[in-house]
């Protein structure tokens, strides 16, 4: 099902009991619940013997020939892909904490698990190469269609097993080092200042931003990623940027590649066997994306050859990867993956965060007060230490992700038989952890229907840390999460320090494209404080 579900009564739980809270620590984001029985405990023969058979797992019943695939077919089907977040909630309401969606033509069964204790246990028991059922279409593209380009270096997106582990081990240290991220506070601040000037000029006479403002957020996101991954300003925020400009074409190509993942994977996957029109368009789009991004990356690599470096602190992310590995192809594929996944993911997250801020003025003002307190002089450059003090602002973002999870779920393909919620689940089943639902369940979050960022700063109350995992967990946790957080925090700090955001139009519903985000014109009003 890909990252569209991941980058989504009584029953027996023989190895998981309702969690208890750890002792409080100094970090406001460290509290969590924990299963009283060790999540890494082995599954014994007795546990398997007492488990219910897989055939008894509740779920929608398949029909002959069409299975359950017909449910995703337009007109006659029950499930609209854009409303799949609602579908996952309906599964819980109808069938309970574990739901089997079988009979999907050309793909394994999907098993939806709505139990944060079980989710924690599965995450903690997985080995060094967890198998995430992400983007089979991208896997086919990298491993078959463009094997000439990717070869034995398939990257970290849509890849599994030892090849994934080997590649990630080559790039994760440079990407995740705090000193690498700190180096980009000033560059991201410069991009963001340009973006705010862009926003100022884009407002109409009453201060409303244009109806296609979400595309402007994509421009800011690409400009940030270009600065991080390519050491270059791409010019995305130029006022005279045409719809056929290279930055806009990169944005359109990334959107198409990601937003058609669900269509290719949830509907009958004929593309695996014959070149369907959508698959052909997908391949052509990816070829264009790889070609265009590769040119920018090659230009960056040429510039680096003549750059004088006096210490490791002078090294950019791209240079750190080159220095540690010495292979330009590794840096190229790393940058491609960051750009492909990062543009739409960060942009849609920011759309959601800004929309929630504009419609929750009380909480927005608390963020603004905190930002003014930490940054009394708006002309002073931001530092990493400043951003680290914005506890309420970070909590606001966490609360948006909890209630309106940009990624509606995560998932794993079982590499061995397991017992989940008291059922014997066979190897090969794709397990989905629907974050968009579990983050809003009374069992795991106190008063989940209430939007209250303070819950992330308090030591009491129910807040299971595995109910809401916007970046995943464990070995396959999002590689670019530190940069995503940095970009979001810098934008909020710079924007809310000077402007109040309001929204004066029809409320927006949320829908799934590749991500889960407000659906419709994001006409925010931008008013000087």
Short mmCIF file of C-alpha atoms in Angstrom, two decimals:
data_model
loop_
_atom_site.label_atom_id
_atom_site.label_comp_id
_atom_site.label_asym_id
_atom_site.label_seq_id
_atom_site.Cartn_x
_atom_site.Cartn_y
_atom_site.Cartn_z
CA UNK A 1 0.00 0.00 0.00
CA UNK A 2 3.07 2.20 0.20
CA UNK A 3 3.54 5.29 2.30
CA UNK A 4 -0.01 6.32 1.52
CA UNK A 5 -0.80 4.06 4.52
CA UNK A 6 2.58 4.42 6.13
CA UNK A 7 5.48 7.50 4.67
CA UNK A 8 -1.69 5.10 6.85
CA UNK A 9 -15.28 -7.02 22.72
CA UNK A 10 -12.84 -9.03 23.97
CA UNK A 11 -9.82 -10.53 22.45
CA UNK A 12 -6.74 -12.26 23.83
CA UNK A 13 -3.50 -10.35 24.25
CA UNK A 14 -1.20 -13.05 25.63
CA UNK A 15 1.90 -10.84 25.58
CA UNK A 16 0.68 -7.26 26.00
CA UNK A 17 -0.95 -5.51 28.93
CA UNK A 18 -2.22 -1.93 29.13
CA UNK A 19 0.79 0.33 29.55
CA UNK A 20 2.00 2.22 32.60
CA UNK A 21 3.87 5.50 32.53
CA UNK A 22 7.60 5.75 32.97
CA UNK A 23 9.06 8.05 35.57
CA UNK A 24 9.14 11.64 34.37
CA UNK A 25 12.32 13.01 32.87
CA UNK A 26 13.49 16.51 32.11
CA UNK A 27 12.52 16.36 28.44
CA UNK A 28 8.93 17.48 27.80
CA UNK A 29 8.57 15.00 24.94
CA UNK A 30 9.93 11.89 26.67
CA UNK A 31 6.86 10.60 28.50
CA UNK A 32 5.26 7.45 27.16
CA UNK A 33 3.40 4.31 28.11
CA UNK A 34 5.05 0.93 28.06
CA UNK A 35 3.87 -2.64 27.95
CA UNK A 36 4.51 -4.37 31.26
CA UNK A 37 5.62 -7.53 29.48
CA UNK A 38 8.82 -7.06 27.50
CA UNK A 39 7.97 -6.33 23.86
CA UNK A 40 10.99 -8.39 22.79
CA UNK A 41 9.77 -11.53 24.56
CA UNK A 42 9.77 -14.65 22.39
CA UNK A 43 6.54 -16.11 21.10
CA UNK A 44 6.29 -19.58 22.56
CA UNK A 45 4.65 -22.69 21.14
CA UNK A 46 2.00 -22.28 23.83
CA UNK A 47 1.13 -18.78 22.62
CA UNK A 48 0.76 -20.04 19.06
CA UNK A 49 -1.29 -23.04 20.24
CA UNK A 50 -3.74 -20.78 22.08
CA UNK A 51 -4.07 -18.28 19.24
CA UNK A 52 -7.18 -18.08 17.09
CA UNK A 53 -6.76 -19.06 13.42
CA UNK A 54 -6.06 -16.40 10.81
CA UNK A 55 -9.29 -17.27 9.02
CA UNK A 56 -11.27 -15.88 11.96
CA UNK A 57 -9.81 -12.36 11.79
CA UNK A 58 -12.80 -10.10 11.07
CA UNK A 59 -12.98 -7.91 7.98
CA UNK A 60 -14.81 -7.19 4.71
CA UNK A 61 -15.67 -10.42 2.92
CA UNK A 62 -14.27 -10.91 -0.59
CA UNK A 63 -16.57 -11.95 -3.43
CA UNK A 64 -15.72 -14.58 -6.08
CA UNK A 65 -13.31 -13.49 -8.84
CA UNK A 66 -13.16 -9.83 -7.78
CA UNK A 67 -12.20 -10.44 -4.13
CA UNK A 68 -12.15 -7.11 -2.29
CA UNK A 69 -10.45 -5.22 -5.11
CA UNK A 70 -13.86 -4.18 -6.45
CA UNK A 71 -14.27 -1.98 -3.36
CA UNK A 72 -11.64 0.40 -4.81
CA UNK A 73 -13.24 0.58 -8.27
CA UNK A 74 -14.87 3.95 -9.15
CA UNK A 75 -18.68 4.14 -9.22
CA UNK A 76 -19.35 0.57 -8.01
CA UNK A 77 -16.77 0.50 -5.21
CA UNK A 78 -17.22 1.44 -1.56
CA UNK A 79 -13.82 3.01 -0.86
CA UNK A 80 -12.64 6.29 -2.34
CA UNK A 81 -8.84 6.40 -2.09
CA UNK A 82 -8.95 10.11 -1.22
CA UNK A 83 -11.11 9.22 1.80
CA UNK A 84 -9.06 6.25 2.97
CA UNK A 85 -8.51 7.88 6.37
CA UNK A 86 -12.29 7.58 6.92
CA UNK A 87 -12.21 4.02 5.64
CA UNK A 88 -9.65 3.03 8.28
CA UNK A 89 -11.86 4.53 11.00
CA UNK A 90 -14.86 2.64 9.60
CA UNK A 91 -12.88 -0.61 9.80
CA UNK A 92 -12.28 -0.05 13.52
CA UNK A 93 -15.91 0.89 14.19
CA UNK A 94 -17.25 -2.10 12.27
CA UNK A 95 -14.79 -4.91 13.02
CA UNK A 96 -12.75 -3.98 16.08
CA UNK A 97 -9.05 -3.72 16.93
CA UNK A 98 -7.79 -6.04 14.18
CA UNK A 99 -9.18 -6.10 10.64
CA UNK A 100 -8.26 -8.25 7.65
CA UNK A 101 -8.66 -6.86 4.14
CA UNK A 102 -8.01 -9.90 1.96
CA UNK A 103 -8.82 -10.85 -1.59
CA UNK A 104 -6.81 -8.02 -3.17
CA UNK A 105 -5.87 -9.00 -6.72
CA UNK A 106 -2.13 -9.24 -7.17
CA UNK A 107 -1.12 -8.34 -3.62
CA UNK A 108 -0.96 -9.83 -0.08
CA UNK A 109 -3.67 -9.34 2.52
CA UNK A 110 -3.70 -6.12 4.51
CA UNK A 111 -4.07 -6.44 8.29
CA UNK A 112 -5.09 -3.25 10.13
CA UNK A 113 -4.00 -3.20 13.79
CA UNK A 114 -5.56 -0.58 16.08
CA UNK A 115 -3.70 -1.42 19.30
CA UNK A 116 -0.77 0.78 20.33
CA UNK A 117 0.62 -1.90 22.66
CA UNK A 118 0.73 -4.42 19.83
CA UNK A 119 2.22 -1.80 17.51
CA UNK A 120 4.96 -1.13 20.06
CA UNK A 121 5.67 -4.84 20.44
CA UNK A 122 5.99 -5.34 16.69
CA UNK A 123 8.26 -2.33 16.25
CA UNK A 124 10.53 -3.38 19.13
CA UNK A 125 10.85 -6.96 17.93
CA UNK A 126 11.83 -6.18 14.36
CA UNK A 127 15.40 -6.82 13.29
CA UNK A 128 17.91 -4.61 11.46
CA UNK A 129 16.17 -4.95 8.09
CA UNK A 130 12.41 -4.51 8.64
CA UNK A 131 10.34 -4.92 5.51
CA UNK A 132 8.08 -1.94 4.91
CA UNK A 133 5.51 -2.55 2.14
CA UNK A 134 6.27 0.75 0.44
CA UNK A 135 5.85 1.67 -3.21
CA UNK A 136 6.13 -1.53 -5.26
CA UNK A 137 5.82 0.68 -8.34
CA UNK A 138 8.99 2.55 -7.32
CA UNK A 139 10.73 -0.74 -6.54
CA UNK A 140 9.94 -1.99 -10.05
CA UNK A 141 11.13 1.28 -11.55
CA UNK A 142 14.44 1.26 -9.68
CA UNK A 143 15.23 -2.45 -9.90
CA UNK A 144 13.96 -3.21 -13.41
CA UNK A 145 13.10 -0.21 -15.58
CA UNK A 146 16.14 1.88 -14.57
CA UNK A 147 18.50 -0.74 -13.25
CA UNK A 148 21.03 0.82 -15.64
CA UNK A 149 21.00 3.95 -13.46
CA UNK A 150 20.47 2.61 -9.93
CA UNK A 151 22.28 -0.73 -10.25
CA UNK A 152 23.24 -2.01 -6.79
CA UNK A 153 22.55 1.40 -5.17
CA UNK A 154 18.76 1.56 -5.01
CA UNK A 155 18.62 4.22 -2.26
CA UNK A 156 16.42 4.20 0.84
CA UNK A 157 12.93 4.84 -0.59
CA UNK A 158 10.93 1.84 -1.77
CA UNK A 159 13.79 -0.57 -1.00
CA UNK A 160 14.00 -3.44 1.48
CA UNK A 161 16.34 -5.98 2.96
CA UNK A 162 20.11 -5.99 2.87
CA UNK A 163 20.40 -3.56 -0.07
CA UNK A 164 18.37 -1.03 1.89
CA UNK A 165 20.43 -1.54 5.07
CA UNK A 166 23.72 -1.23 3.19
CA UNK A 167 22.74 2.00 1.45
CA UNK A 168 21.19 3.56 4.55
CA UNK A 169 24.32 2.79 6.58
CA UNK A 170 26.32 4.81 4.06
CA UNK A 171 24.24 7.98 4.38
CA UNK A 172 22.46 7.99 7.74
CA UNK A 173 25.41 9.15 9.84
CA UNK A 174 26.01 12.36 7.84
CA UNK A 175 22.27 13.05 7.62
CA UNK A 176 21.45 12.41 11.29
CA UNK A 177 24.46 14.08 12.93
CA UNK A 178 23.20 17.07 14.96
CA UNK A 179 26.13 19.22 13.76
CA UNK A 180 25.04 18.63 10.16
CA UNK A 181 21.50 19.83 10.90
CA UNK A 182 22.72 22.82 12.93
CA UNK A 183 24.76 23.94 9.94
CA UNK A 184 21.54 24.47 7.98
CA UNK A 185 19.71 26.78 10.40
CA UNK A 186 21.05 29.91 8.69
CA UNK A 187 20.54 28.67 5.08
CA UNK A 188 16.97 27.54 5.83
CA UNK A 189 16.32 30.87 7.56
CA UNK A 190 17.47 32.73 4.44
CA UNK A 191 15.18 30.67 2.22
CA UNK A 192 12.30 31.22 4.65
CA UNK A 193 12.85 34.99 4.77
CA UNK A 194 12.64 35.00 0.97
CA UNK A 195 9.45 32.94 1.20
CA UNK A 196 7.83 35.37 3.65
CA UNK A 197 8.66 38.27 1.31
CA UNK A 198 7.13 36.18 -1.49
CA UNK A 199 3.99 35.72 0.65
CA UNK A 200 3.82 39.45 1.41
CA UNK A 201 3.79 40.26 -2.30
CA UNK A 202 1.29 37.51 -3.10
CA UNK A 203 -1.45 38.86 -0.79
CA UNK A 204 -4.51 40.58 -2.16
CA UNK A 205 -5.92 43.89 -0.87
CA UNK A 206 -7.39 42.31 2.29
CA UNK A 207 -4.35 40.19 3.04
CA UNK A 208 -5.56 36.84 1.66
CA UNK A 209 -3.01 34.60 0.03
CA UNK A 210 -3.86 33.14 -3.43
CA UNK A 211 -6.01 30.06 -3.78
CA UNK A 212 -3.04 28.04 -5.06
CA UNK A 213 -0.91 28.94 -2.03
CA UNK A 214 -0.29 25.24 -1.40
CA UNK A 215 1.83 25.24 -4.58
CA UNK A 216 3.81 28.18 -3.18
CA UNK A 217 4.50 26.08 -0.08
CA UNK A 218 5.82 23.38 -2.42
CA UNK A 219 8.17 25.98 -3.94
CA UNK A 220 9.49 26.87 -0.48
CA UNK A 221 9.90 23.18 0.35
CA UNK A 222 11.82 22.46 -2.86
CA UNK A 223 14.02 25.51 -2.31
CA UNK A 224 14.86 24.24 1.21
CA UNK A 225 15.55 20.70 -0.02
CA UNK A 226 17.66 22.02 -2.89
CA UNK A 227 19.73 23.99 -0.41
CA UNK A 228 20.19 20.95 1.84
CA UNK A 229 20.60 18.18 -0.75
CA UNK A 230 22.27 20.06 -3.61
CA UNK A 231 24.04 23.02 -1.97
CA UNK A 232 22.26 25.34 -4.38
CA UNK A 233 19.42 27.85 -4.58
CA UNK A 234 17.09 26.63 -7.31
CA UNK A 235 15.24 29.92 -7.70
CA UNK A 236 11.83 28.51 -6.79
CA UNK A 237 10.73 31.75 -5.10
CA UNK A 238 11.26 34.06 -8.07
CA UNK A 239 8.16 36.15 -8.70
CA UNK A 240 8.32 35.54 -12.46
CA UNK A 241 8.50 31.74 -12.25
CA UNK A 242 6.46 30.23 -15.09
CA UNK A 243 4.35 27.10 -14.98
CA UNK A 244 6.88 25.48 -17.33
CA UNK A 245 9.96 26.44 -15.29
CA UNK A 246 12.29 23.67 -14.16
CA UNK A 247 11.53 24.11 -10.42
CA UNK A 248 7.78 23.88 -11.12
CA UNK A 249 8.33 20.84 -13.34
CA UNK A 250 10.28 19.14 -10.53
CA UNK A 251 7.39 19.86 -8.15
CA UNK A 252 4.82 18.54 -10.63
CA UNK A 253 6.88 15.43 -11.32
CA UNK A 254 7.32 14.65 -7.61
CA UNK A 255 3.59 15.20 -6.99
CA UNK A 256 2.63 12.88 -9.84
CA UNK A 257 5.07 10.17 -8.74
CA UNK A 258 3.79 10.14 -5.17
CA UNK A 259 0.11 10.87 -5.67
CA UNK A 260 -0.37 7.98 -8.08
CA UNK A 261 1.19 5.43 -5.73
CA UNK A 262 -2.16 4.65 -4.12
CA UNK A 263 -3.90 4.36 -7.49
CA UNK A 264 -1.25 1.97 -8.81
CA UNK A 265 -1.14 -0.14 -5.66
CA UNK A 266 -4.68 -0.28 -4.32
CA UNK A 267 -6.45 -0.96 -7.60
CA UNK A 268 -5.88 -4.07 -9.68
CA UNK A 269 -2.12 -3.96 -10.43
CA UNK A 270 -2.19 -4.86 -14.14
CA UNK A 271 0.82 -2.54 -14.55
CA UNK A 272 3.00 -5.27 -13.06
CA UNK A 273 2.38 -7.41 -16.13
CA UNK A 274 1.50 -5.03 -18.98
CA UNK A 275 2.42 -1.35 -19.58
CA UNK A 276 -0.91 0.29 -18.69
CA UNK A 277 -1.36 3.98 -19.64
CA UNK A 278 -0.88 5.11 -16.03
CA UNK A 279 2.24 2.96 -15.59
CA UNK A 280 3.72 4.28 -18.84
CA UNK A 281 3.07 7.85 -17.71
CA UNK A 282 4.57 7.05 -14.30
CA UNK A 283 7.77 5.70 -15.89
CA UNK A 284 8.09 8.68 -18.24
CA UNK A 285 7.50 11.05 -15.33
CA UNK A 286 10.15 9.32 -13.18
CA UNK A 287 12.64 9.36 -16.08
CA UNK A 288 12.14 13.10 -16.41
CA UNK A 289 12.49 13.56 -12.64
CA UNK A 290 15.72 11.53 -12.49
CA UNK A 291 17.19 13.29 -15.52
CA UNK A 292 16.41 16.79 -14.29
CA UNK A 293 17.51 16.23 -10.70
CA UNK A 294 20.65 14.41 -11.81
CA UNK A 295 21.71 17.44 -13.80
CA UNK A 296 21.40 19.69 -10.76
CA UNK A 297 23.24 17.14 -8.64
CA UNK A 298 26.07 16.79 -11.17
CA UNK A 299 26.46 20.58 -11.25
CA UNK A 300 26.68 20.60 -7.46
CA UNK A 301 29.33 17.86 -7.53
CA UNK A 302 31.39 19.85 -10.04
CA UNK A 303 31.27 22.92 -7.80
CA UNK A 304 32.45 20.89 -4.86
CA UNK A 305 35.61 19.85 -6.67
CA UNK A 306 36.98 23.40 -6.47
CA UNK A 307 35.70 24.29 -3.00
CA UNK A 308 38.34 24.80 -0.32
CA UNK A 309 37.57 23.02 2.94
CA UNK A 310 39.52 23.89 6.09
CA UNK A 311 37.63 21.75 8.60
CA UNK A 312 34.77 19.27 8.79
CA UNK A 313 32.49 22.10 9.94
CA UNK A 314 32.78 23.54 6.42
CA UNK A 315 31.30 20.41 4.89
CA UNK A 316 27.73 20.40 3.65
CA UNK A 317 25.51 17.31 3.74
CA UNK A 318 26.48 16.44 0.18
CA UNK A 319 30.17 16.90 0.99
CA UNK A 320 29.94 14.79 4.14
CA UNK A 321 28.49 11.90 2.15
CA UNK A 322 31.17 12.30 -0.54
CA UNK A 323 33.93 12.50 2.05
CA UNK A 324 32.75 9.42 3.96
CA UNK A 325 31.98 7.27 0.90
CA UNK A 326 33.91 8.77 -2.01
CA UNK A 327 31.26 7.67 -4.52
CA UNK A 328 29.33 10.48 -6.29
CA UNK A 329 26.58 7.99 -7.25
CA UNK A 330 25.71 7.46 -3.58
CA UNK A 331 25.32 11.22 -3.09
CA UNK A 332 23.25 11.47 -6.27
CA UNK A 333 20.78 8.75 -5.28
CA UNK A 334 20.55 10.09 -1.71
CA UNK A 335 19.65 13.54 -3.06
CA UNK A 336 17.12 12.05 -5.49
CA UNK A 337 15.33 10.23 -2.67
CA UNK A 338 15.31 13.31 -0.43
CA UNK A 339 13.83 15.44 -3.21
CA UNK A 340 11.29 12.83 -4.38
CA UNK A 341 9.81 12.15 -0.96
CA UNK A 342 10.56 15.42 0.79
CA UNK A 343 8.77 17.95 -1.41
CA UNK A 344 5.19 16.73 -1.06
CA UNK A 345 5.59 15.30 2.45
CA UNK A 346 6.90 18.49 4.07
CA UNK A 347 4.63 20.73 1.98
CA UNK A 348 1.44 18.92 2.92
CA UNK A 349 2.50 18.83 6.58
CA UNK A 350 3.04 22.60 6.50
CA UNK A 351 -0.33 23.15 4.78
CA UNK A 352 -1.98 21.28 7.65
CA UNK A 353 0.02 23.07 10.37
CA UNK A 354 -0.66 26.56 8.97
CA UNK A 355 -4.36 25.80 8.42
CA UNK A 356 -4.72 24.58 12.00
CA UNK A 357 -2.85 27.63 13.30
CA UNK A 358 -5.10 29.96 11.30
CA UNK A 359 -8.26 28.30 12.62
CA UNK A 360 -7.05 28.00 16.24
CA UNK A 361 -6.14 31.60 17.09
CA UNK A 362 -5.84 31.01 20.85
CA UNK A 363 -3.13 28.39 20.35
CA UNK A 364 -1.52 30.45 17.60
CA UNK A 365 -1.20 33.40 19.99
CA UNK A 366 0.47 31.16 22.57
CA UNK A 367 3.01 30.15 19.93
CA UNK A 368 3.56 33.79 19.00
CA UNK A 369 4.08 34.75 22.66
CA UNK A 370 6.63 31.99 23.09
CA UNK A 371 8.44 32.98 19.89
CA UNK A 372 8.57 36.65 20.99
CA UNK A 373 9.94 35.60 24.39
CA UNK A 374 12.67 33.43 22.85
CA UNK A 375 13.35 35.88 20.00
CA UNK A 376 12.85 39.39 21.43
CA UNK A 377 14.83 40.91 18.57
CA UNK A 378 13.28 39.81 15.23
CA UNK A 379 16.36 40.99 13.32
CA UNK A 380 18.68 38.64 15.24
CA UNK A 381 19.56 35.47 13.28
CA UNK A 382 18.03 32.24 14.53
CA UNK A 383 20.17 29.66 16.29
CA UNK A 384 19.60 25.97 16.92
CA UNK A 385 19.51 26.77 20.66
CA UNK A 386 16.67 29.26 20.05
CA UNK A 387 14.60 26.69 18.20
CA UNK A 388 15.22 24.15 20.96
CA UNK A 389 13.48 26.47 23.45
CA UNK A 390 10.22 26.64 21.45
CA UNK A 391 8.56 23.87 23.48
CA UNK A 392 4.94 24.94 22.97
CA UNK A 393 5.48 25.51 19.24
CA UNK A 394 6.89 22.00 18.90
CA UNK A 395 3.99 20.66 20.95
CA UNK A 396 1.52 22.39 18.61
CA UNK A 397 3.11 20.59 15.65
CA UNK A 398 2.99 17.27 17.50
CA UNK A 399 -0.70 17.81 18.25
CA UNK A 400 -1.46 18.58 14.60
CA UNK A 401 0.34 15.38 13.61
CA UNK A 402 -1.61 13.42 16.26
CA UNK A 403 -5.08 14.61 15.23
CA UNK A 404 -4.41 15.05 11.49
CA UNK A 405 -1.54 12.67 10.86
CA UNK A 406 0.04 13.66 7.54
CA UNK A 407 0.98 10.02 6.97
CA UNK A 408 -2.23 8.11 7.70
CA UNK A 409 -0.36 4.96 8.65
CA UNK A 410 2.82 2.92 8.68
CA UNK A 411 3.25 -0.73 7.92
CA UNK A 412 5.37 -3.85 7.86
CA UNK A 413 5.33 -7.08 5.90
CA UNK A 414 5.67 -9.98 8.33
CA UNK A 415 8.92 -11.88 7.81
CA UNK A 416 7.76 -14.72 10.07
CA UNK A 417 4.54 -15.94 11.66
CA UNK A 418 3.29 -13.82 14.56
CA UNK A 419 0.45 -13.64 17.08
CA UNK A 420 -1.34 -10.30 16.95
CA UNK A 421 -4.36 -9.47 19.12
CA UNK A 422 -4.69 -13.17 19.85
CA UNK A 423 -4.71 -14.34 16.20
CA UNK A 424 -2.08 -16.44 14.44
CA UNK A 425 -0.97 -14.25 11.53
CA UNK A 426 1.08 -15.95 8.79
CA UNK A 427 4.30 -14.70 7.26
CA UNK A 428 3.84 -12.40 4.24
CA UNK A 429 0.78 -10.50 5.47
CA UNK A 430 1.15 -6.72 5.26
CA UNK A 431 0.37 -5.18 8.65
CA UNK A 432 -0.88 -1.58 8.68
CA UNK A 433 -0.60 0.67 11.75
CA UNK A 434 -3.27 3.38 11.12
CA UNK A 435 -1.73 6.32 12.99
CA UNK A 436 -4.54 8.63 11.92
CA UNK A 437 -6.94 6.46 13.95
CA UNK A 438 -4.83 5.23 16.90
CA UNK A 439 -3.73 8.81 17.67
CA UNK A 440 -7.40 9.66 18.22
CA UNK A 441 -8.46 6.68 20.37
CA UNK A 442 -9.59 7.12 24.00
CA UNK A 443 -7.69 4.01 25.04
CA UNK A 444 -4.35 5.61 24.19
CA UNK A 445 -4.89 9.37 24.46
CA UNK A 446 -6.80 11.34 27.12
CA UNK A 447 -9.71 13.27 25.58
CA UNK A 448 -8.37 12.72 22.05
CA UNK A 449 -11.07 14.86 20.42
CA UNK A 450 -9.66 17.94 22.19
CA UNK A 451 -6.89 19.83 20.38
CA UNK A 452 -4.54 20.52 23.29
CA UNK A 453 -0.80 20.93 22.61
CA UNK A 454 -0.19 21.14 26.37
CA UNK A 455 -0.65 17.37 26.63
CA UNK A 456 2.86 16.96 25.16
CA UNK A 457 4.35 19.11 27.93
CA UNK A 458 2.57 17.58 30.92
CA UNK A 459 3.57 14.60 33.03
CA UNK A 460 0.05 13.33 33.71
CA UNK A 461 -2.67 12.09 31.41
CA UNK A 462 -2.82 9.21 28.98
CA UNK A 463 -0.57 9.53 25.94
CA UNK A 464 0.76 6.32 24.43
CA UNK A 465 3.87 7.18 22.43
CA UNK A 466 3.20 4.45 19.85
CA UNK A 467 -0.29 5.75 19.08
CA UNK A 468 1.11 8.68 17.08
CA UNK A 469 4.33 8.14 15.12
CA UNK A 470 4.54 10.75 12.36
CA UNK A 471 8.05 9.68 11.38
CA UNK A 472 7.76 5.97 12.12
CA UNK A 473 10.03 4.16 14.57
CA UNK A 474 13.12 1.99 14.71
CA UNK A 475 15.53 1.12 11.93
CA UNK A 476 13.23 2.57 9.24
CA UNK A 477 12.40 5.82 10.98
CA UNK A 478 12.27 8.71 8.51
CA UNK A 479 15.82 9.56 7.47
CA UNK A 480 15.04 13.23 6.81
CA UNK A 481 13.05 13.90 9.98
CA UNK A 482 15.62 16.27 11.54
CA UNK A 483 15.59 18.46 8.44
CA UNK A 484 11.78 18.33 8.23
CA UNK A 485 11.50 19.47 11.84
CA UNK A 486 14.08 22.19 11.25
CA UNK A 487 12.26 23.60 8.23
CA UNK A 488 8.88 23.59 10.01
CA UNK A 489 10.27 25.22 13.16
CA UNK A 490 12.13 27.93 11.24
CA UNK A 491 9.03 28.76 9.19
CA UNK A 492 6.78 29.05 12.27
CA UNK A 493 9.37 31.07 14.20
CA UNK A 494 9.89 33.58 11.38
CA UNK A 495 6.27 33.82 10.20
CA UNK A 496 4.38 33.95 13.51
CA UNK A 497 6.91 36.38 14.99
CA UNK A 498 5.66 39.02 12.55
CA UNK A 499 2.25 37.92 11.27
CA UNK A 500 -1.05 36.54 12.49
CA UNK A 501 -2.68 33.96 10.25
CA UNK A 502 -6.44 33.84 9.86
CA UNK A 503 -8.87 31.87 7.71
CA UNK A 504 -12.17 33.41 6.56
CA UNK A 505 -13.54 30.92 4.03
CA UNK A 506 -15.46 27.65 4.04
CA UNK A 507 -13.87 25.06 6.38
CA UNK A 508 -11.65 22.60 4.58
CA UNK A 509 -12.07 18.84 4.81
CA UNK A 510 -9.02 16.60 4.87
CA UNK A 511 -8.33 14.11 2.08
CA UNK A 512 -5.60 11.69 1.05
CA UNK A 513 -3.46 12.51 -1.97
CA UNK A 514 -0.16 10.93 -1.13
CA UNK A 515 -0.40 12.60 2.27
CA UNK A 516 -3.38 13.51 4.46
CA UNK A 517 -3.93 17.27 4.30
CA UNK A 518 -6.55 20.01 3.86
CA UNK A 519 -8.37 19.61 0.55
CA UNK A 520 -9.14 22.86 -1.22
CA UNK A 521 -7.83 26.42 -1.68
CA UNK A 522 -5.62 27.34 1.28
CA UNK A 523 -6.59 31.03 1.30
CA UNK A 524 -4.93 32.09 4.55
CA UNK A 525 -5.07 35.73 5.60
CA UNK A 526 -1.71 37.21 6.63
CA UNK A 527 -1.95 40.21 8.98
CA UNK A 528 0.97 42.10 10.52
CA UNK A 529 1.09 41.86 14.31
#
